[in-house]
CSV table of C-alpha atoms in Angstrom, one decimal:
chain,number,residue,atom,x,y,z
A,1,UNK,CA,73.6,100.9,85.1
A,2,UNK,CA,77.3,100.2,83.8
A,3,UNK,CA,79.0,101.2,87.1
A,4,UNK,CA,76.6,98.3,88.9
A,5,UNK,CA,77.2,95.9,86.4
A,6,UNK,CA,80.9,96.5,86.3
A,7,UNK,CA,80.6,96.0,90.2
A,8,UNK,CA,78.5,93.0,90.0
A,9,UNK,CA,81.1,91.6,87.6
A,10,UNK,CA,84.3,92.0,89.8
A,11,UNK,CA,82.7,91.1,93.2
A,12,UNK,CA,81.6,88.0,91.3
A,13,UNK,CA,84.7,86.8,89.9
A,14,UNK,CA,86.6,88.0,93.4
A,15,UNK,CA,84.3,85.5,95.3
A,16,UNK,CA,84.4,82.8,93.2
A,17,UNK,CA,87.6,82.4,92.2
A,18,UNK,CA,89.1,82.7,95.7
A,19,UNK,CA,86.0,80.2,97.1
A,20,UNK,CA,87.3,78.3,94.0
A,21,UNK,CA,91.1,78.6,95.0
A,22,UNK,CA,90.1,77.8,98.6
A,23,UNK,CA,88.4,74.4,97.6
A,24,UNK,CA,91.1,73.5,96.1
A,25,UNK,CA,93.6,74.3,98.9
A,26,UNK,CA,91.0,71.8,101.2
A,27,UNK,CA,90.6,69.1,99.0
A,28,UNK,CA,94.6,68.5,98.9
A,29,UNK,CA,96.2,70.1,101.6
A,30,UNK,CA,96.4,69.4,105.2
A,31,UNK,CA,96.1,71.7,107.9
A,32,UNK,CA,99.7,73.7,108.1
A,33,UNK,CA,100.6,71.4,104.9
A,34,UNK,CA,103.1,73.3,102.7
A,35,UNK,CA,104.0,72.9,98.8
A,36,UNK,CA,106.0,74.9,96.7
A,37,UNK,CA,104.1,74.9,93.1
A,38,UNK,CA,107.2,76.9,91.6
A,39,UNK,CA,110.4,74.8,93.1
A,40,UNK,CA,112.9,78.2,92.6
A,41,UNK,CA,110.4,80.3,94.4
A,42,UNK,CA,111.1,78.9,97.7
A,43,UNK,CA,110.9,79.5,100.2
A,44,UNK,CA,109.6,82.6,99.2
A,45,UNK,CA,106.7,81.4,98.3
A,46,UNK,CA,104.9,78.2,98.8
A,47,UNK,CA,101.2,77.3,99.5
A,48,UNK,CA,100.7,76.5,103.4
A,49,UNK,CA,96.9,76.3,104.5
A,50,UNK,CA,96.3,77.6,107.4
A,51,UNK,CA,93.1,79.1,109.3
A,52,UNK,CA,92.8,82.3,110.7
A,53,UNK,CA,89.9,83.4,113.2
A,54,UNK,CA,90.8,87.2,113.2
A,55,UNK,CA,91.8,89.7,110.9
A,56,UNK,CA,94.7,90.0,108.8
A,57,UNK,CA,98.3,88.8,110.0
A,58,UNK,CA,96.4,86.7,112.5
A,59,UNK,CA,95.7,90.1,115.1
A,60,UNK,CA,92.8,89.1,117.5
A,61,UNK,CA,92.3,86.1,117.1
A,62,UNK,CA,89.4,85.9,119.4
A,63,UNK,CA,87.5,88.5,117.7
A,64,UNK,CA,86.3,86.3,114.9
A,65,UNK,CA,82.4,87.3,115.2
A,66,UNK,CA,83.4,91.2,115.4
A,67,UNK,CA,85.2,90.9,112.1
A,68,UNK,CA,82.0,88.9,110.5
A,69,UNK,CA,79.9,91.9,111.5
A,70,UNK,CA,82.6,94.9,110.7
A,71,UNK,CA,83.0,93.1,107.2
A,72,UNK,CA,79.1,93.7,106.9
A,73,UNK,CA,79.0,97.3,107.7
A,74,UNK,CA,81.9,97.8,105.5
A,75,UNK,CA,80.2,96.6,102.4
A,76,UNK,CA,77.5,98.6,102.9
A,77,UNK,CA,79.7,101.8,103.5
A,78,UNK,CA,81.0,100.5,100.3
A,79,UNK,CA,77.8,100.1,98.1
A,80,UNK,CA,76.7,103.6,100.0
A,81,UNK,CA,80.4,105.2,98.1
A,82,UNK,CA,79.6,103.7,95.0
A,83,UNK,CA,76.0,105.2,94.6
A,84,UNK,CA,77.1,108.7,95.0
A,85,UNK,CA,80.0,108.2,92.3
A,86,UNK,CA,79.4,109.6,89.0
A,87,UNK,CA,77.9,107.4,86.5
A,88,UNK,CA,81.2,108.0,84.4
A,89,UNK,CA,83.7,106.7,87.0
A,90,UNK,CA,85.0,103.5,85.3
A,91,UNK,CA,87.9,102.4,87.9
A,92,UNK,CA,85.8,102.7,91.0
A,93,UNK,CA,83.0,100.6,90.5
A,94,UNK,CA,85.6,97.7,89.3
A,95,UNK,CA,87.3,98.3,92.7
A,96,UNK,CA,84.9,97.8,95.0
A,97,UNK,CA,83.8,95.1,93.4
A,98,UNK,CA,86.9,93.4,94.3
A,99,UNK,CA,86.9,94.6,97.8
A,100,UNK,CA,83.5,93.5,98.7
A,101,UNK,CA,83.9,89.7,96.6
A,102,UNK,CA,86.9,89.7,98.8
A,103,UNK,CA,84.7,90.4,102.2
A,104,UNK,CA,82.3,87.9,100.5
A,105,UNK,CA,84.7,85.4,100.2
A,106,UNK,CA,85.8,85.9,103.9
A,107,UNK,CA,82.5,86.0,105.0
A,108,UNK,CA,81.5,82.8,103.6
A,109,UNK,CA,84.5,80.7,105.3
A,110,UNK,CA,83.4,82.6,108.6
A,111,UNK,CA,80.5,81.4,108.5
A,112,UNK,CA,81.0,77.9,106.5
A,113,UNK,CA,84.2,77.0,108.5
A,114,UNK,CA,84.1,79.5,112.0
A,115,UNK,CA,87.8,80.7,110.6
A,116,UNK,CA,89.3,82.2,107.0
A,117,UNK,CA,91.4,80.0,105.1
A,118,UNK,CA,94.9,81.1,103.9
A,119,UNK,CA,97.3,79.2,101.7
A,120,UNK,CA,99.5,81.8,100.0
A,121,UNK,CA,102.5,82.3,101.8
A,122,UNK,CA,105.0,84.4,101.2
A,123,UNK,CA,107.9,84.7,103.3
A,124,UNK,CA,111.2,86.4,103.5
A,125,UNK,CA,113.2,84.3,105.9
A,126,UNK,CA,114.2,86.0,109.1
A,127,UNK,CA,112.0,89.1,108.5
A,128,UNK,CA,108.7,88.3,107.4
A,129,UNK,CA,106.0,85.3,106.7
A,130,UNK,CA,102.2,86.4,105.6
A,131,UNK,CA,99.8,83.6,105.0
A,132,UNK,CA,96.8,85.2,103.1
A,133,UNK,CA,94.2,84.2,100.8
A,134,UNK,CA,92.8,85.3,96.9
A,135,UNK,CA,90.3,87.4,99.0
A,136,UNK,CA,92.2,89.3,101.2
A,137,UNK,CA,94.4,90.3,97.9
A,138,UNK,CA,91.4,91.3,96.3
A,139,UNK,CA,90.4,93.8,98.9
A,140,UNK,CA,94.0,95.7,99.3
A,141,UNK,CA,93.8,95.6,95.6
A,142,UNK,CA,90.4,96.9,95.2
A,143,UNK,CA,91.8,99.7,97.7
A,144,UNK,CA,94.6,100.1,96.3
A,145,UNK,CA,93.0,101.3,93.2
A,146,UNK,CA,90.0,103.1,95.0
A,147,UNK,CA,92.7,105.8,96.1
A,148,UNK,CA,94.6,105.6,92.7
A,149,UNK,CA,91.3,107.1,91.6
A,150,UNK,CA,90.3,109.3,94.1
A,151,UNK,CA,94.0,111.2,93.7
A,152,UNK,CA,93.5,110.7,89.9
A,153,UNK,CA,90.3,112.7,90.1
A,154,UNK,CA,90.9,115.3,92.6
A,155,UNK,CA,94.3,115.8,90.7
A,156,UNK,CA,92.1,116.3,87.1
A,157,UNK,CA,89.8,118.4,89.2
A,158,UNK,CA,92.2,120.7,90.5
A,159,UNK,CA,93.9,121.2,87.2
A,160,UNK,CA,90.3,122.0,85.5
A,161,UNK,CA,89.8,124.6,88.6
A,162,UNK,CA,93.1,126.2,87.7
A,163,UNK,CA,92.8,126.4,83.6
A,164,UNK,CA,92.6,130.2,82.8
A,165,UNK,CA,88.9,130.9,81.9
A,166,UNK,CA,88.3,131.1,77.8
A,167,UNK,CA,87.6,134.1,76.4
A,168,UNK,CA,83.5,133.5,76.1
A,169,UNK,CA,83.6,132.8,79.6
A,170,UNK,CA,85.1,135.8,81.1
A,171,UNK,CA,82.4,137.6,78.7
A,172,UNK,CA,79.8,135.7,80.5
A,173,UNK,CA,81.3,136.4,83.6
A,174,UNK,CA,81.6,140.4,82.6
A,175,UNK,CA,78.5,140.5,81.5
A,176,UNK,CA,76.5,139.5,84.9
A,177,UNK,CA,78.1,141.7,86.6
């Protein structure tokens, strides 16, 4: 029950605090309108909304619906991960929360607006400029921690497997044979 309600938590706040952020980012900027919140920060960072129709960095832009659908399965695949964890995994359930309040927040300006928004912009001039969203941070967080814990616990499992055997074990194991 804690691992749903610890998922139920995350994917809430995810959601409503980037639908929140994303209001926000509507209600007083224009369409490719840029601000820089933190003056010394620019321009390597500034809020620019934007729209995107595809997936991340803007790639296939045409494919809009496929990502709506994809976005589904994947939070199923998701929920289907977190049902065979062990009821004592405390890091996973947390982040897939995040990535699926991320694909919920996605999903709902897909399907509110035909197209994600995206403010945050961070930019490295001559090199690099993303335009993302609280969302899409939440999911390569939520991932991002998803394989911190799968490589803590195969790491904690390996060093179990490799512990020499106590004493009242190997009698256990000496005496069924």
């Amino acid at each position: 029950m804690r691992k749903w309600t610890m998922l139920a938590v995350s994917l809430g706040l995810a959601a409503i605090l980037d639908q929140i952020a994303k209001s926000w980012v509507l209600s007083n900027l224009d369409l490719y309108q840029s601000i820089q919140p933190i003056p010394a920060l620019a321009p390597f960072f500034q809020l620019t909304r934007s729209s995107n129709t595809g997936a991340a960095f803007g790639i296939l832009p045409m494919a809009g619906d496929v990502f709506l659908i994809l976005a589904l399965f994947i939070v199923a695949a998701l929920l289907w991960y977190l049902r065979s964890l062990p009821a004592e995994s405390r890091l996973a359930p947390f982040a897939v929360g995040l990535v699926i309040g991320g694909a919920v927040g996605n999903i709902i300006d897909r399907l509110q607006h035909g197209h994600v928004i995206d403010f945050i912009h961070y930019q490295i001039p001559n090199l690099i400029s993303n335009v993302s969203n609280p969302a899409d941070h939440a999911i390569v967080f939520g991932v991002m921690l998803i394989f911190a814990e799968s490589l803590w616990r195969d790491r904690n499992r390996r060093e179990a497997e490799s512990r020499p055997r106590t004493m009242d074990a190997a009698r256990e194991s000496e005496e069924a044979r």
